[in-house]
Amino acid sequence: MTALPLHLGAGLPGGAPPARLPGLRQELDVVEGPRARSGAPTWTLHDPVRNTYFRLGWVEFEILARWDAVTAEELADRVRAETRLDVEAGDVEALARALHGNHLVSAAAPGAWRLYAAERARRRAGPWSWLLHHYLFFKLPLLRPDAALTRLAPLARPLFTRTFAGIVLLAFCLGLYLAGRQWDVLAGRVAAMASPESLSWLMAAIVLAKCVHELGHAVVAKHLGIRVPNAGVAFVVFWPRLYTETTDAWRLTDRRQLLAIDAAGIAAELVLAVAALLLWSLMPDGPVRDAALMIATVSWASTLAVNLNPFMRFDGYYLLADAVGMPNLQPRAFAAAVQGLRRALFGMEDPAAEPLPGRVRAWMTAYAWAVWLYRLVLFTTIALVVYHFFIKLVGIGLFLVEIGWFVVRPVMRELRTWWRLRRRARLTRPGLLALAALGAGLAAIALPWHGRVDAPAVLRAGAFLRVFPAAPGRIAMLHVAEGARVAEGDPLVTLEAPEVDDQIAIAQARIAETQREIALSATEQASADRLGALTETLAASRRELALQQDLKARLVIRAGMAGEIRQLADHLTPGRWLSESDGIGLIVAPETWILQAYVAESDVAALREGAAARFHAAQADVPTLDAVVEEVERSDRHTLPDAVLAEPLGGPLPTRQKDGRYEPLTALYRVRLRAETPPDRWRRTIRGEVAIATEPRSLARRWWRAATAVLIRESGF
């Protein structure tokens, strides 16, 4: 529904009106409109050819009622003579320009044919312009429901009675009671709603809910006597949404009736949700029951979140516009905000601006800025979605179209207007502050003041060894302390095991006894078999002695590598028993710390080997470390070796997991650095950020490199 305000200053800027008043098009229709906020009467001018409505105030209506006058002076004289309005010829000329600008004058009027010819040429779009406009938004009418709605209107009358409202309220209470008795089942089904088996039914439920939504608008409009010429599907960046044409609602003079049409879709979905909740409580398990649960839970909540949003042209916008009595609210709010901005910055006053009370202008301006901010976020999000879901090269083009059309184009249009009106501008204090802020911002972007690259990094030990006992034993002596330097083979802890000493003594006694028996057998000339058995016994005893002595030697825990003792266990006190699983501590080679950073594609070209850097650990107890860049890889990483930096593990880098590995979502280049001073406290991995010194670069240069890198990468060059 669209109604444009047609006031005395709403015409084409500049230009002289015709000497004689132009004739109006014969098919135009004027009907009584709703009361304005001030209580003044309004009228609605209908253009049936374009199905467009224009809101007229008292002055405009009285002028149009006497449009058969020959000249503006004559018409102004008649209005002053026949009404209490003080109308001048300039007011009539301003309205004439407005009629010309909105194509409401007859083609036979002087100069009208040129205006219509220019408009036709402007609307005659080339193939690229046509594709651009229809890619962003187009409608596909599917139904002409007016005749069917007229026949069904008597059947729909019970829906507007208190009895039906009572039935809906009773059904809601009953459905809520029955659902509460099986709340656990309901919550479990909502969580499992997106299963592949139920997906088709869920999609059908969404389509049904949206059809009921649009049917609600159509039924209420027809109940109020409004024609519903068509209904169908509108596509916003190829995203479908149903629509119902109820533009004729601007014929209504009662604001409550307008609000009823605006809210009818939401009300219809809420009634459907009540019915679905009751049916879910009574139906057996299955996909149809899941679809009913979808309507009863998700569908109505989503429709409230979307349709009550006043920043997009959904039901919430029309509810707000009709509630405050401001038809065509957004364009009028935008005009008020733009005019306020021009006035604040350059002291420009537009005589064609719509006259509004101060408080109304203030909230409309605030609303306009809120809409612009919301649209900036929304359109940027849509552009990113289009970029990621289309073919690479096509996605880049569509991204640029989205940003250019919705963000850059309005800004450039306003800048061109400022340039055109520059002769009327004068500097104001807010304007000076804005220019100063703009200059500072441009300087911050263009000047090469930023000489540092910040990148996520990880510091980890390149060589370390965990120390464990080779065999269980009791601590006899501790040879080292925390932080001590040791060489390979140095004793760390000496253990004692009484059973090992006992086994050594037993083996030694057996060897001595066996040797005596062999010597005695030699003097007594014993048999060869006897000597052979004693020889085997002696060898076995010697093997057992060697085994026990080796085990005793292993009770002395020695350093397996040169380094420093770190994380020495607290329980290493003499007399304490240790098992093979009790850790002694770590031996760390402090000179083998590895520091690796991952730099974005836009920053890698600025890095040089030998550049100074500083590592800032995420842990507060790790001091800042000085480092030097040793190597900069010139090809991006397809996997992330240091998984601790991956976002799913708490790191800062966005990644996706594939085949047990983490793949970065953006191009990353690994940079190897050497830590000049290792940390005092050892940790296997320390996550943080490294700041690498570079030549000063401007932000504009960095952004340009990032943009070109994306274009080259995504286009496959």
XYZ file of C-alpha atoms in Angstrom:
717
model
C 0.000 0.000 0.000
C 1.458 3.374 -1.042
C 0.127 6.899 -0.608
C 2.301 9.836 -1.593
C 1.830 13.233 0.074
C 1.003 15.854 -2.558
C 1.533 19.234 -0.928
C 2.325 22.635 -2.337
C 6.080 22.109 -2.332
C 6.175 18.591 -3.697
C 6.723 19.411 -7.342
C 9.733 19.467 -9.563
C 12.575 21.630 -8.292
C 12.827 24.934 -10.068
C 11.283 25.720 -13.415
C 8.454 28.106 -14.198
C 4.871 26.848 -14.180
C 2.847 27.095 -17.358
C 1.090 30.406 -18.042
C -2.236 28.614 -18.254
C -3.189 25.885 -15.803
C -2.732 22.441 -17.384
C -5.679 20.126 -17.682
C -5.844 17.111 -15.401
C -6.170 13.552 -16.612
C -9.808 12.550 -16.820
C -9.425 9.154 -15.128
C -8.187 10.615 -11.828
C -10.454 10.124 -8.847
C -10.613 12.021 -5.532
C -12.170 10.404 -2.463
C -12.372 11.422 1.185
C -9.402 10.279 3.250
C -8.757 9.724 6.945
C -8.329 12.552 9.404
C -4.816 13.883 9.806
C -3.010 13.801 13.175
C -4.143 17.371 13.787
C -7.758 16.426 13.109
C -7.859 18.223 9.769
C -9.649 16.466 6.904
C -7.687 14.882 4.074
C -8.551 13.548 0.660
C -7.025 10.838 -1.491
C -6.331 11.301 -5.203
C -6.271 7.966 -7.044
C -4.346 7.389 -10.267
C -5.924 4.140 -11.588
C -3.432 3.780 -14.432
C -0.451 3.433 -12.073
C -2.586 2.314 -9.114
C -1.009 5.112 -7.079
C -2.582 7.220 -4.354
C -1.773 10.792 -3.345
C -2.786 12.329 -0.032
C -4.263 15.865 -0.313
C -4.579 18.434 2.435
C -7.325 21.012 2.738
C -5.483 23.664 0.697
C -4.615 21.247 -2.119
C -8.187 19.912 -2.244
C -9.754 23.360 -2.469
C -7.362 24.320 -5.248
C -8.069 21.148 -7.244
C -11.809 21.603 -6.754
C -11.521 24.861 -8.762
C -8.951 23.683 -11.322
C -11.194 24.755 -14.183
C -9.846 28.277 -13.732
C -7.704 29.600 -16.559
C -4.743 31.023 -14.641
C -3.135 30.672 -11.220
C -4.145 34.200 -10.236
C -7.774 33.542 -11.115
C -7.823 30.286 -9.187
C -6.225 31.873 -6.117
C -8.794 34.673 -6.183
C -11.644 32.153 -6.279
C -10.249 30.155 -3.332
C -9.839 33.276 -1.206
C -13.348 34.440 -2.121
C -15.118 31.116 -1.537
C -13.148 29.789 1.495
C -11.309 31.077 4.526
C -7.966 29.997 3.066
C -5.345 32.608 2.170
C -4.022 31.132 -1.068
C -1.607 32.954 -3.332
C -0.863 32.417 -6.999
C 2.508 30.943 -5.982
C 0.704 28.187 -4.066
C -1.249 27.271 -7.190
C 1.920 27.315 -9.284
C 3.675 25.059 -6.761
C 0.797 22.558 -6.928
C 0.896 22.743 -10.720
C 4.557 21.776 -10.635
C 3.691 18.912 -8.272
C 1.007 17.663 -10.671
C 3.461 17.875 -13.560
C 6.170 16.062 -11.607
C 3.835 13.221 -10.666
C 2.413 12.845 -14.213
C -1.138 13.775 -13.255
C -1.724 16.364 -15.979
C -3.224 15.619 -19.368
C -0.894 14.810 -22.238
C -2.499 17.723 -24.100
C -1.269 20.187 -21.467
C 1.564 22.509 -22.533
C 4.904 20.763 -22.016
C 3.321 17.549 -20.723
C 4.324 15.503 -23.733
C 7.985 16.335 -23.168
C 7.739 15.220 -19.541
C 6.052 11.957 -20.495
C 8.536 11.347 -23.299
C 11.456 11.872 -20.920
C 9.842 9.576 -18.375
C 9.299 6.891 -20.996
C 12.919 7.172 -22.125
C 14.058 6.919 -18.526
C 11.948 3.846 -17.933
C 13.068 2.199 -21.200
C 15.779 0.127 -19.553
C 18.505 -1.717 -21.358
C 19.073 -5.424 -20.734
C 21.630 -4.842 -17.968
C 19.458 -2.282 -16.205
C 16.440 -4.578 -16.499
C 18.402 -7.509 -15.108
C 19.739 -5.387 -12.240
C 16.299 -4.150 -11.162
C 14.640 -7.555 -11.517
C 17.481 -9.335 -9.748
C 17.074 -7.115 -6.719
C 13.281 -7.202 -6.631
C 10.439 -8.394 -8.827
C 6.876 -9.615 -8.382
C 5.213 -12.627 -9.944
C 1.395 -12.292 -9.759
C -0.202 -15.735 -9.583
C -3.814 -15.158 -8.571
C -6.655 -12.692 -9.107
C -8.550 -13.514 -5.930
C -11.018 -10.645 -5.778
C -13.971 -12.499 -7.326
C -13.414 -15.590 -5.176
C -13.084 -13.455 -2.048
C -16.349 -11.703 -2.882
C -18.144 -15.058 -3.079
C -16.535 -16.279 0.161
C -17.136 -13.052 2.094
C -20.472 -14.222 3.622
C -18.798 -17.417 4.858
C -15.991 -15.386 6.482
C -18.279 -13.100 8.492
C -18.298 -15.432 11.567
C -14.540 -14.928 11.812
C -15.131 -11.309 12.864
C -17.416 -12.080 15.810
C -16.733 -12.258 19.520
C -17.889 -15.871 19.477
C -14.999 -16.833 17.200
C -12.552 -14.903 19.405
C -13.835 -16.815 22.422
C -13.433 -20.142 20.619
C -9.820 -19.265 19.740
C -9.085 -18.262 23.329
C -10.629 -21.502 24.640
C -8.652 -23.569 22.122
C -5.450 -21.797 23.162
C -6.013 -22.526 26.852
C -6.901 -26.166 26.145
C -3.923 -26.656 23.814
C -1.574 -25.057 26.326
C -2.891 -27.318 29.097
C -2.556 -30.497 27.024
C 0.924 -29.532 25.793
C 2.025 -28.796 29.353
C 1.172 -32.349 30.371
C 3.706 -33.666 27.837
C 6.195 -30.827 27.962
C 9.238 -33.116 27.843
C 7.982 -34.690 24.622
C 7.317 -31.254 23.109
C 10.781 -29.959 23.992
C 12.435 -33.093 22.631
C 10.548 -32.929 19.341
C 11.411 -29.256 18.862
C 15.098 -30.115 19.278
C 14.838 -32.979 16.744
C 12.582 -31.094 14.340
C 15.189 -30.613 11.607
C 15.624 -34.319 10.857
C 15.783 -35.238 7.137
C 12.591 -37.298 7.469
C 10.579 -34.287 8.638
C 12.176 -31.646 6.428
C 9.635 -31.812 3.588
C 6.731 -31.644 6.035
C 8.325 -28.705 7.804
C 8.717 -26.838 4.530
C 5.080 -27.549 3.732
C 4.119 -26.204 7.153
C 6.015 -22.970 6.524
C 4.347 -22.522 3.117
C 0.937 -23.201 4.685
C 1.557 -20.635 7.434
C 2.588 -17.965 4.927
C -0.423 -18.707 2.721
C -2.697 -18.324 5.726
C -0.887 -15.075 6.556
C -1.640 -13.567 3.143
C -5.170 -14.983 3.163
C -5.729 -13.127 6.421
C -4.842 -9.814 4.760
C -7.082 -10.586 1.793
C -10.132 -11.732 3.827
C -10.058 -8.707 6.139
C -9.598 -6.323 3.206
C -12.558 -7.823 1.380
C -14.623 -7.758 4.584
C -13.993 -4.007 4.713
C -14.993 -3.596 1.070
C -11.514 -3.285 -0.410
C -10.656 -4.781 -3.788
C -7.826 -7.337 -3.843
C -6.656 -7.314 -7.481
C -3.820 -9.828 -7.310
C -1.633 -11.977 -5.099
C 1.541 -13.920 -5.780
C 5.233 -14.211 -4.993
C 7.724 -11.351 -4.662
C 11.438 -12.078 -4.959
C 13.963 -10.017 -3.010
C 17.425 -11.030 -4.259
C 15.790 -14.284 -5.422
C 14.409 -14.933 -1.930
C 10.667 -15.633 -2.296
C 7.973 -14.127 -0.120
C 4.226 -14.149 -0.686
C 2.346 -10.884 -1.117
C -1.258 -9.691 -1.360
C -2.091 -6.452 -3.159
C -4.254 -4.326 -0.844
C -3.309 -0.875 -2.119
C -7.000 0.075 -2.339
C -7.033 0.161 1.461
C -6.083 3.821 1.205
C -9.721 4.458 0.315
C -10.583 3.741 3.943
C -11.060 6.720 6.215
C -11.066 4.879 9.547
C -7.542 4.336 10.871
C -8.682 1.303 12.862
C -9.739 -0.418 9.646
C -6.303 0.212 8.167
C -4.690 -1.266 11.265
C -7.007 -4.278 11.010
C -5.770 -5.019 7.479
C -2.152 -4.503 8.536
C -2.428 -6.884 11.506
C -4.637 -9.477 9.774
C -1.741 -11.609 8.527
C -0.110 -11.890 11.934
C -3.486 -12.572 13.567
C -4.237 -15.320 11.034
C -0.903 -17.036 11.737
C -1.514 -16.820 15.480
C -4.942 -18.459 15.056
C -3.311 -21.154 12.924
C -0.654 -21.663 15.636
C -3.395 -22.114 18.269
C -5.104 -24.735 16.113
C -1.783 -26.477 15.450
C -0.946 -26.586 19.160
C -4.275 -28.201 19.961
C -3.951 -30.683 17.097
C -0.410 -31.612 18.122
C -1.662 -32.588 21.566
C -4.265 -34.909 20.010
C -2.430 -36.391 17.001
C -0.292 -39.562 16.911
C 3.446 -39.345 16.311
C 4.570 -38.745 12.755
C 5.749 -36.065 10.324
C 2.337 -34.394 10.232
C 2.455 -33.954 13.988
C 5.963 -32.484 13.659
C 4.648 -30.052 11.047
C 1.884 -28.996 13.444
C 4.495 -28.470 16.149
C 6.526 -26.353 13.730
C 3.531 -24.070 13.159
C 2.705 -23.980 16.871
C 6.214 -23.017 17.983
C 8.663 -21.704 15.390
C 6.366 -20.292 12.706
C 4.446 -17.767 14.789
C 7.581 -16.650 16.638
C 9.416 -16.036 13.367
C 6.487 -14.152 11.863
C 6.359 -11.851 14.888
C 10.105 -11.245 14.701
C 9.979 -10.453 10.974
C 6.601 -8.845 10.420
C 6.665 -6.589 13.488
C 9.974 -5.129 12.329
C 9.197 -1.465 11.489
C 12.453 -0.953 9.578
C 11.519 -3.059 6.536
C 8.321 -2.770 4.550
C 6.538 -5.647 6.207
C 3.425 -5.566 8.362
C 5.202 -3.803 11.219
C 6.034 -0.839 9.011
C 2.428 -0.359 7.890
C 1.188 -0.843 11.445
C 3.490 1.962 12.601
C 2.617 4.244 9.671
C -1.132 3.829 10.158
C -0.912 4.025 13.955
C 0.770 7.430 13.807
C -1.254 8.587 10.800
C 1.772 8.942 8.521
C 1.125 7.290 5.152
C 4.232 6.662 3.125
C 6.228 7.024 6.335
C 9.692 5.982 5.178
C 10.131 8.357 2.213
C 8.767 11.221 4.300
C 11.060 10.317 7.211
C 14.017 10.048 4.837
C 13.216 13.442 3.364
C 12.941 14.964 6.850
C 16.260 13.406 7.917
C 18.056 14.539 4.747
C 16.658 18.044 5.098
C 17.712 18.121 8.750
C 21.208 16.986 7.790
C 21.506 19.659 5.109
C 20.253 22.312 7.493
C 22.665 21.245 10.259
C 25.740 20.975 8.036
C 25.236 23.717 5.463
C 22.349 25.836 6.681
C 20.258 24.844 3.629
C 16.512 25.417 3.794
C 14.301 23.689 1.247
C 11.081 25.577 0.565
C 9.655 22.414 -0.996
C 10.147 20.409 2.215
C 7.060 19.026 3.895
C 6.012 21.223 6.839
C 6.089 19.132 10.022
C 5.780 19.985 13.725
C 9.088 19.984 15.572
C 8.469 16.879 17.687
C 7.124 14.940 14.708
C 10.152 15.922 12.615
C 12.469 14.839 15.453
C 11.073 11.318 15.834
C 10.786 10.864 12.065
C 14.450 11.855 11.719
C 15.454 9.392 14.427
C 13.375 6.697 12.717
C 15.026 7.422 9.357
C 18.541 7.083 10.795
C 17.538 3.828 12.506
C 16.227 2.487 9.186
C 19.436 3.483 7.390
C 21.597 1.789 9.997
C 19.439 -1.339 9.914
C 19.521 -1.441 6.119
C 23.291 -0.995 6.058
C 23.714 -4.067 8.263
C 21.019 -6.035 6.423
C 22.195 -5.285 2.897
C 25.826 -5.947 3.800
C 24.777 -9.295 5.267
C 22.745 -10.123 2.153
C 25.697 -9.182 -0.030
C 28.000 -11.505 1.945
C 25.467 -14.335 1.728
C 25.153 -13.823 -2.040
C 28.945 -13.759 -2.342
C 29.389 -17.034 -0.456
C 26.526 -18.977 -2.052
C 27.029 -18.141 -5.730
C 29.771 -19.117 -8.164
C 32.965 -17.310 -7.207
C 33.127 -14.758 -10.006
C 29.342 -14.277 -10.093
C 29.308 -13.940 -6.320
C 31.836 -11.097 -6.459
C 29.762 -9.289 -9.071
C 26.540 -9.702 -7.134
C 28.279 -8.561 -3.953
C 29.427 -5.378 -5.695
C 25.926 -4.841 -7.101
C 24.366 -5.187 -3.656
C 26.788 -2.774 -1.992
C 26.751 -0.364 -4.915
C 22.978 -0.224 -5.305
C 21.879 -0.212 -1.690
C 24.786 1.523 0.073
C 26.986 3.530 -2.306
C 24.270 4.749 -4.688
C 22.144 6.604 -2.081
C 25.247 8.235 -0.601
C 26.520 9.374 -4.002
C 23.074 10.703 -4.929
C 23.013 12.871 -1.822
C 26.579 14.060 -2.423
C 25.599 15.131 -5.935
C 22.677 17.044 -4.461
C 25.011 18.824 -2.058
C 27.231 19.812 -4.975
C 24.293 21.082 -6.992
C 23.078 23.208 -4.065
C 26.558 24.414 -3.071
C 25.746 28.057 -3.860
C 23.063 28.025 -1.164
C 25.361 26.480 1.436
C 26.947 28.253 4.359
C 29.220 26.810 6.988
C 27.720 26.113 10.381
C 29.355 24.937 13.585
C 28.120 21.329 13.112
C 29.231 21.578 9.500
C 32.723 22.657 10.519
C 32.926 19.847 13.064
C 31.733 17.351 10.459
C 34.287 18.593 7.933
C 37.034 18.378 10.552
C 35.986 14.845 11.457
C 35.804 13.913 7.766
C 39.249 15.361 7.134
C 40.695 13.519 10.113
C 39.077 10.301 8.952
C 40.383 10.672 5.406
C 43.847 11.478 6.736
C 43.765 8.400 8.962
C 42.821 6.300 5.942
C 45.143 7.840 3.351
C 48.322 8.695 5.319
C 50.916 5.950 5.989
C 50.979 6.100 9.767
C 50.356 2.487 10.648
C 53.616 0.508 10.712
C 52.732 -2.737 12.451
C 51.106 -6.053 11.646
C 49.265 -7.855 14.419
C 48.708 -11.574 13.985
C 47.676 -14.526 16.180
C 50.652 -16.620 17.198
C 51.650 -19.608 19.278
C 54.886 -20.164 21.214
C 55.797 -23.768 21.910
C 58.825 -25.731 22.983
C 60.658 -27.392 20.137
C 62.502 -30.024 22.269
C 61.461 -31.346 25.663
C 61.463 -34.684 27.483
C 59.164 -35.942 30.205
C 60.951 -37.987 32.864
C 59.441 -41.091 34.481
C 60.944 -43.852 36.684
C 62.061 -46.932 34.758
C 60.985 -49.165 37.657
C 59.150 -48.668 40.937
C 61.357 -47.673 43.832
C 61.844 -45.548 46.926
C 63.552 -42.164 46.645
C 67.033 -42.320 48.124
C 68.445 -39.020 46.834
C 67.329 -36.046 44.750
C 70.211 -34.628 42.675
C 68.554 -31.619 40.946
C 66.291 -28.639 41.641
C 63.825 -26.589 39.552
C 65.615 -24.712 36.761
C 68.900 -26.630 37.118
C 70.990 -27.163 33.990
C 71.847 -30.799 33.302
C 73.889 -32.616 30.692
C 72.828 -35.808 29.003
C 73.403 -38.721 31.389
C 73.511 -36.657 34.595
C 71.699 -38.317 37.550
C 68.401 -36.719 38.504
C 66.953 -39.012 41.175
C 68.363 -42.138 42.808
C 65.831 -44.761 43.808
C 66.297 -47.786 45.990
C 64.415 -51.062 45.883
C 65.123 -53.524 48.755
C 63.781 -56.449 46.731
C 66.315 -55.724 44.006
C 69.159 -55.685 46.545
C 67.845 -58.957 47.965
C 67.748 -60.530 44.494
C 71.324 -59.373 43.837
C 72.520 -60.924 47.132
C 70.707 -64.163 46.359
C 72.207 -64.322 42.862
C 75.696 -63.642 44.200
C 75.306 -66.372 46.855
C 74.134 -68.858 44.206
C 77.104 -68.060 42.015
C 79.550 -68.569 44.910
C 77.917 -71.843 45.920
C 77.891 -73.135 42.350
C 81.562 -72.234 41.884
C 82.480 -74.185 45.055
C 80.572 -77.220 43.837
C 82.313 -77.092 40.474
C 85.732 -76.897 42.185
C 84.853 -79.842 44.497
C 83.569 -81.909 41.595
C 86.888 -81.418 39.773
C 88.880 -82.910 42.692
C 86.476 -85.799 43.054
C 86.482 -86.504 39.293
C 82.655 -86.103 38.993
C 80.847 -87.246 35.909
C 80.555 -85.071 32.842
C 76.808 -84.762 33.319
C 77.300 -83.428 36.847
C 79.802 -80.825 35.634
C 77.518 -79.790 32.762
C 74.554 -79.231 35.093
C 76.619 -77.129 37.479
C 77.952 -75.072 34.572
C 74.410 -74.287 33.368
C 73.366 -73.347 36.904
C 76.323 -70.967 37.173
C 75.471 -69.296 33.879
C 71.827 -68.846 34.886
C 72.828 -67.307 38.207
C 75.190 -64.902 36.447
C 72.409 -63.877 34.042
C 70.057 -63.237 36.942
C 72.744 -61.172 38.689
C 73.327 -59.082 35.544
C 69.572 -58.521 35.189
C 69.185 -57.350 38.778
C 72.278 -55.160 38.571
C 70.898 -53.579 35.389
C 67.601 -52.968 37.172
C 69.490 -51.385 40.072
C 71.328 -49.135 37.644
C 68.001 -48.100 36.111
C 66.859 -46.975 39.537
C 69.244 -44.047 39.025
C 67.097 -41.757 36.822
C 69.364 -39.880 34.417
C 68.833 -37.004 31.984
C 67.978 -38.220 28.475
C 69.012 -34.908 26.935
C 70.777 -31.710 27.872
C 68.592 -28.870 29.058
C 66.877 -27.274 32.028
C 64.747 -28.954 34.670
C 61.157 -27.650 34.523
C 57.991 -28.546 36.388
C 59.847 -30.686 38.927
C 57.291 -32.720 40.869
C 56.518 -31.589 44.415
C 56.379 -35.111 45.836
C 60.081 -35.903 45.342
C 61.085 -36.367 48.965
C 63.449 -39.096 50.290
C 61.633 -42.222 51.419
C 58.624 -41.731 49.085
C 57.755 -44.583 46.752
C 57.359 -43.915 43.030
C 55.724 -46.034 40.336
C 56.447 -46.054 36.611
C 53.533 -43.608 36.035
C 54.711 -40.985 38.543
C 56.205 -38.074 36.623
C 59.513 -36.649 37.783
C 59.460 -33.477 35.672
C 60.571 -32.125 32.306
C 63.893 -31.516 30.636
C 63.560 -28.568 28.265
C 66.005 -27.256 25.695
C 65.438 -23.489 26.170
C 67.157 -22.511 22.949
C 64.660 -24.441 20.790
C 61.477 -22.433 21.385
C 59.342 -22.163 18.233
C 57.259 -19.022 17.631
C 54.840 -19.116 14.697
C 52.347 -16.469 13.583
C 49.621 -16.576 10.933
C 49.238 -13.395 8.885
C 46.347 -12.318 6.656
C 46.831 -12.055 2.923
C 46.591 -8.268 2.955
C 49.533 -7.976 5.383
C 51.997 -10.607 4.212
C 53.618 -8.414 1.526
C 54.696 -5.899 4.177
C 56.737 -8.426 6.186
C 60.485 -8.816 5.860
C 62.975 -11.315 7.325
C 64.869 -9.807 10.221
C 62.033 -7.502 11.271
C 61.641 -6.958 15.006
C 58.547 -8.306 16.734
C 57.023 -8.663 20.170
C 54.981 -11.594 21.415
C 52.136 -10.868 23.849
C 50.875 -14.020 25.530
C 47.239 -14.555 26.317
C 48.224 -15.662 29.839
C 48.804 -12.761 32.161
C 51.736 -14.424 33.968
C 53.823 -14.772 30.796
C 55.888 -11.622 30.122
C 56.157 -9.953 26.732
C 58.916 -11.527 24.625
C 61.124 -9.928 21.975
C 61.416 -11.835 18.704
C 62.850 -11.599 15.194
C 61.225 -12.716 11.936
C 63.196 -15.592 10.427
C 60.982 -16.785 7.557
C 57.833 -15.603 5.785
C 56.023 -18.233 3.736
C 54.775 -16.920 0.389
C 52.033 -19.515 -0.127
C 48.920 -19.709 1.993
C 48.184 -22.577 4.352
C 45.438 -25.041 3.446
C 45.497 -26.528 6.938
C 46.283 -25.020 10.332
C 49.212 -26.888 11.973
C 48.706 -25.148 15.315
C 45.160 -26.257 16.084
C 45.213 -24.353 19.380
C 44.574 -21.182 17.328
C 41.418 -22.608 15.699
C 38.180 -20.915 16.682
C 36.419 -24.165 17.764
C 39.237 -24.690 20.302
C 39.042 -21.174 21.670
C 41.473 -19.555 19.245
C 40.944 -16.428 17.139
C 41.133 -17.984 13.639
C 37.856 -19.016 11.940
C 38.224 -22.546 10.616
C 36.204 -25.571 9.547
C 37.003 -29.127 10.567
C 37.558 -31.652 7.808
C 39.020 -35.163 8.141
C 40.274 -34.397 11.631
C 42.132 -31.272 10.495
C 41.328 -27.593 10.759
C 41.155 -25.620 7.507
C 41.239 -21.796 7.703
C 38.298 -19.989 6.105
C 40.542 -17.152 4.889
C 43.984 -17.122 3.325
C 46.683 -17.315 6.013
C 50.477 -17.201 5.671
C 52.778 -18.714 8.285
C 55.599 -16.597 9.698
C 58.413 -18.193 11.714
C 60.068 -16.074 14.412
C 62.879 -16.563 16.887
C 62.224 -15.630 20.498
C 65.196 -13.664 21.789
C 64.414 -14.322 25.467
C 62.533 -17.541 26.316
C 59.794 -17.347 28.949
C 60.679 -17.920 32.572
C 57.886 -20.409 33.161
C 57.742 -23.330 30.769
C 54.567 -24.358 29.041
C 54.253 -26.712 26.143
C 52.056 -24.243 24.203
C 51.482 -20.529 24.809
C 48.820 -18.804 22.723
C 48.991 -15.077 22.095
C 49.509 -12.346 19.523
C 52.636 -11.089 17.826
C 53.192 -7.486 16.715
C 55.637 -7.289 13.801
C 57.226 -3.993 12.814
C 56.782 -2.952 9.157
C 57.197 0.131 7.053
C 54.373 2.619 7.651
C 51.369 1.861 5.435
C 48.052 3.573 4.939
C 44.787 1.841 5.710
C 43.654 2.546 2.143
C 46.616 0.592 0.801
C 45.900 -2.314 3.095
C 42.222 -2.382 2.112
C 43.096 -2.170 -1.571
C 45.500 -5.108 -1.295
C 42.890 -7.110 0.583
C 40.243 -6.380 -2.064
C 42.499 -7.213 -5.003
C 43.680 -10.379 -3.283
C 40.082 -11.519 -2.862
C 39.284 -10.714 -6.504
C 42.327 -12.600 -7.772
C 41.772 -15.585 -5.483
C 38.031 -15.938 -6.011
C 38.163 -15.420 -9.770
C 40.614 -18.288 -10.053
C 43.374 -16.272 -11.784
